[in-house]
Coordinates of C-alpha atoms in Angstrom, one line a residue:
M8 CA 3.1 1.1 -2.4
V9 CA 1.4 4.4 -3.4
I10 CA 1.8 3.5 -7.1
L11 CA -0.7 0.7 -6.5
L12 CA -3.3 2.9 -5.0
S13 CA -5.4 3.6 -8.1
L14 CA -5.4 -0.1 -9.0
V15 CA -6.2 -1.7 -5.6
S16 CA -8.6 0.8 -4.0
C17 CA -11.4 -0.8 -1.9
A18 CA -14.5 -1.7 -4.0
Q19 CA -18.1 -1.3 -3.0
D20 CA -21.3 -2.9 -4.3
N21 CA -22.1 -1.3 -7.7
S22 CA -25.2 0.9 -7.6
R23 CA -24.5 3.0 -10.7
K24 CA -25.8 2.3 -14.2
G25 CA -23.2 1.3 -16.7
G26 CA -20.9 -0.7 -14.6
F27 CA -18.1 0.1 -12.1
N28 CA -15.9 3.1 -12.3
S29 CA -13.2 4.8 -10.2
W30 CA -15.8 6.5 -8.0
D31 CA -16.9 3.0 -7.0
A32 CA -13.3 2.0 -6.4
Q33 CA -12.9 4.9 -4.0
N34 CA -16.3 4.2 -2.4
L35 CA -17.3 7.7 -3.3
L36 CA -20.9 9.0 -3.5
G37 CA -21.9 11.7 -6.0
E38 CA -20.0 13.0 -9.0
V39 CA -16.6 13.8 -7.7
R40 CA -14.2 15.9 -9.7
Q41 CA -11.2 15.9 -7.4
L42 CA -10.2 14.2 -4.1
T43 CA -7.2 15.2 -2.0
M44 CA -6.3 13.1 0.9
T45 CA -3.8 14.5 3.4
T46 CA -2.4 12.7 6.5
F47 CA -1.0 14.5 9.5
A48 CA 0.7 13.4 12.7
A49 CA -1.8 14.0 15.4
E50 CA -2.5 14.0 19.1
V51 CA -6.0 13.5 20.6
V52 CA -6.7 15.1 24.0
G53 CA -10.2 14.5 25.2
L54 CA -12.4 15.6 22.3
Q55 CA -9.8 17.8 20.8
R56 CA -7.6 16.7 17.8
H57 CA -4.3 18.5 17.3
T58 CA -2.2 18.1 14.1
S59 CA 1.4 18.8 13.5
N60 CA 3.5 17.9 10.4
T61 CA 2.1 16.6 7.2
L62 CA 3.1 13.0 6.5
S63 CA 1.7 12.5 3.0
S64 CA -0.8 13.8 0.5
V65 CA -2.4 12.3 -2.6
T66 CA -4.8 13.9 -5.1
F67 CA -7.1 11.9 -7.5
K68 CA -8.7 13.6 -10.5
F69 CA -11.8 12.1 -12.2
D70 CA -13.6 12.8 -15.5
K71 CA -17.3 13.3 -15.6
K72 CA -18.0 9.6 -16.1
G73 CA -16.2 8.7 -12.9
F74 CA -13.0 7.4 -14.3
E75 CA -9.7 8.4 -12.7
E76 CA -7.5 10.6 -14.9
V77 CA -4.5 10.9 -12.8
M78 CA -3.1 10.4 -9.3
E79 CA -0.6 12.8 -7.8
C80 CA 1.5 12.0 -4.7
Y81 CA 3.2 14.7 -2.8
D82 CA 6.0 14.5 -0.2
Q83 CA 6.1 15.9 3.3
D84 CA 7.1 19.3 2.0
G85 CA 4.3 19.5 -0.5
K86 CA 6.5 18.8 -3.5
L87 CA 5.0 16.6 -6.3
A88 CA 6.8 13.3 -6.1
I89 CA 4.9 10.7 -8.1
V90 CA 2.4 11.0 -11.0
S91 CA 0.4 7.9 -11.9
T92 CA -1.8 7.8 -15.0
P93 CA -4.3 4.9 -15.4
Q94 CA -4.7 3.3 -18.8
Y95 CA -8.0 2.2 -20.2
R96 CA -9.2 -0.2 -22.9
N97 CA -12.8 -0.3 -23.9
G98 CA -13.8 1.4 -20.6
V99 CA -11.9 -1.1 -18.4
V100 CA -8.7 -0.1 -16.6
S101 CA -5.8 -2.0 -18.2
G102 CA -2.9 -0.7 -16.1
T103 CA -1.1 2.4 -15.0
I104 CA 2.1 4.3 -15.8
S105 CA 3.8 5.9 -12.8
K106 CA 6.7 8.3 -12.9
D107 CA 8.8 8.9 -9.8
L108 CA 9.9 12.5 -10.2
T109 CA 12.4 12.2 -7.3
G110 CA 14.2 9.0 -8.4
K111 CA 13.5 9.7 -12.1
T112 CA 12.2 6.1 -12.6
T113 CA 9.1 4.9 -14.5
E114 CA 7.0 2.0 -13.3
I115 CA 4.4 0.4 -15.6
W116 CA 1.7 -1.9 -14.2
T117 CA -0.3 -4.1 -16.6
I118 CA -3.5 -5.8 -15.5
T119 CA -3.6 -9.4 -16.7
K120 CA -6.9 -10.4 -14.9
T121 CA -9.8 -8.4 -13.8
H122 CA -12.6 -8.8 -11.2
D123 CA -16.2 -7.8 -12.2
N124 CA -14.7 -6.5 -15.5
F125 CA -13.1 -3.5 -13.8
F126 CA -11.0 -4.1 -10.7
A127 CA -7.5 -5.4 -11.0
E128 CA -7.2 -9.1 -9.8
E129 CA -3.7 -9.9 -11.1
M130 CA -1.1 -7.5 -12.5
H131 CA 2.5 -7.3 -13.4
S132 CA 5.0 -4.4 -13.4
T133 CA 8.2 -3.3 -15.0
K134 CA 10.5 -0.7 -13.7
D135 CA 12.6 1.2 -16.3
G136 CA 11.9 -1.6 -18.7
K137 CA 12.8 -4.5 -16.4
P138 CA 10.5 -7.0 -14.7
Y139 CA 9.8 -5.7 -11.2
Q140 CA 6.7 -7.0 -9.3
K141 CA 3.5 -9.1 -9.5
A142 CA 0.4 -8.3 -7.4
V143 CA -2.6 -10.5 -6.8
N144 CA -5.8 -9.3 -5.2
S145 CA -8.4 -11.4 -3.4
F146 CA -12.0 -10.2 -2.9
D147 CA -14.7 -10.6 -0.2
D148 CA -18.3 -11.6 -0.9
K149 CA -19.2 -7.9 -1.5
G150 CA -16.6 -7.4 -4.1
R151 CA -14.2 -5.5 -1.8
I152 CA -10.5 -6.2 -1.9
S153 CA -9.7 -8.3 1.2
K154 CA -6.0 -9.2 0.5
I155 CA -3.2 -7.9 -1.8
E156 CA -0.1 -9.9 -2.2
V157 CA 2.9 -8.3 -3.9
R158 CA 5.9 -10.3 -4.9
D159 CA 9.2 -9.2 -6.5
A160 CA 10.4 -10.6 -9.8
D161 CA 12.3 -13.4 -8.1
G162 CA 9.1 -14.6 -6.3
S163 CA 10.0 -13.3 -2.9
L164 CA 7.3 -11.6 -0.9
S165 CA 7.4 -7.8 -1.0
M166 CA 4.3 -7.1 1.1
R167 CA 0.9 -8.6 2.0
I168 CA -2.0 -6.3 2.7
E169 CA -5.1 -7.6 4.5
R170 CA -8.2 -5.4 4.9
D171 CA -11.5 -5.4 6.8
Y172 CA -14.4 -3.1 6.2
Y173 CA -17.4 -1.4 7.9
D174 CA -20.8 -2.1 6.4
S175 CA -20.6 1.3 4.7
G176 CA -17.7 0.0 2.6
D177 CA -15.1 2.2 4.2
M178 CA -12.0 0.5 5.5
K179 CA -12.0 -0.6 9.1
S180 CA -8.5 -2.0 9.4
E181 CA -5.5 -2.8 7.4
R182 CA -2.6 -5.1 8.2
I183 CA 0.6 -4.8 6.1
T184 CA 3.2 -7.6 6.4
Y185 CA 6.7 -7.0 5.1
P186 CA 9.5 -9.5 5.1
D187 CA 10.9 -7.9 8.3
R188 CA 7.9 -6.3 10.1
T189 CA 4.1 -6.0 10.3
T190 CA 2.0 -2.8 10.8
L191 CA -1.6 -2.7 11.8
S192 CA -3.8 0.4 11.1
K193 CA -7.3 0.9 12.6
F194 CA -9.6 3.6 11.1
T195 CA -12.3 5.6 12.8
Y196 CA -14.4 8.0 10.7
V197 CA -15.3 11.2 12.5
N198 CA -16.7 13.6 9.9
H199 CA -18.7 13.3 6.6
D200 CA -19.9 15.8 4.1
K201 CA -23.6 16.3 3.1
L202 CA -23.4 13.4 0.5
G203 CA -22.1 11.0 3.1
N204 CA -18.4 10.8 1.9
W205 CA -16.0 10.9 4.8
T206 CA -13.9 14.0 5.2
E207 CA -12.0 13.2 8.4
R208 CA -10.6 10.0 9.8
L209 CA -8.5 9.0 12.8
D210 CA -5.8 6.4 12.0
D211 CA -4.3 4.3 14.7
V212 CA -1.1 3.0 13.2
D213 CA 0.5 0.6 15.7
G214 CA -0.6 2.8 18.5
N215 CA 0.5 6.1 16.8
I216 CA -2.4 8.4 16.0
Q217 CA -2.6 10.2 12.7
L218 CA -5.4 12.3 11.2
T219 CA -6.4 12.0 7.6
K220 CA -8.5 14.7 5.9
R221 CA -10.2 14.5 2.5
A222 CA -11.0 17.6 0.5
I223 CA -13.7 16.7 -2.1
A224 CA -14.7 18.8 -5.1
Y225 CA -17.8 17.8 -7.1
Y226 CA -19.0 18.5 -10.6

């Protein structure tokens, strides 16, 4: 699922001149150079939040025009596991190439239909040169992704993701349906930086509490 992150991030209303970019896709304010998002197992006691082991970490790097240059995913031990590089054509994202450094596989996603001339609406992937999956995104009336449906090459459902948002554009909840189970995550934003980007979020994942922190570096 992490391979899709850079292609299916939540969209916000575009307030920048020159069209949408990856900052918009991440609902980021200001000129962000790098964003690192780390999720920890957590326990909340009263007003205190205690974290334990790291569950996941992902870093996005952007150029000065707000376009994503690379996404790096790290495992629980902090080891680089996946490197995903978006591909652009005439200023519009056309797909991404993702390399799994652990399994030594390469997954290539190609966008065949876009929404608002930037966000992926329909895309297909190959894995090690063979047809792998197809993903279709649906959007709400504010241009935010409300549903993602991913199917394997044989047409069977791999996952369905349904999202709801706060007025700010940040995600409020996310329901992920797999063939054998469903998970529901609810998000509460507890800290923001001076530009208004959230830096700390409580995640209720099927009743299990996690804490996600974002370290944001600006140009």
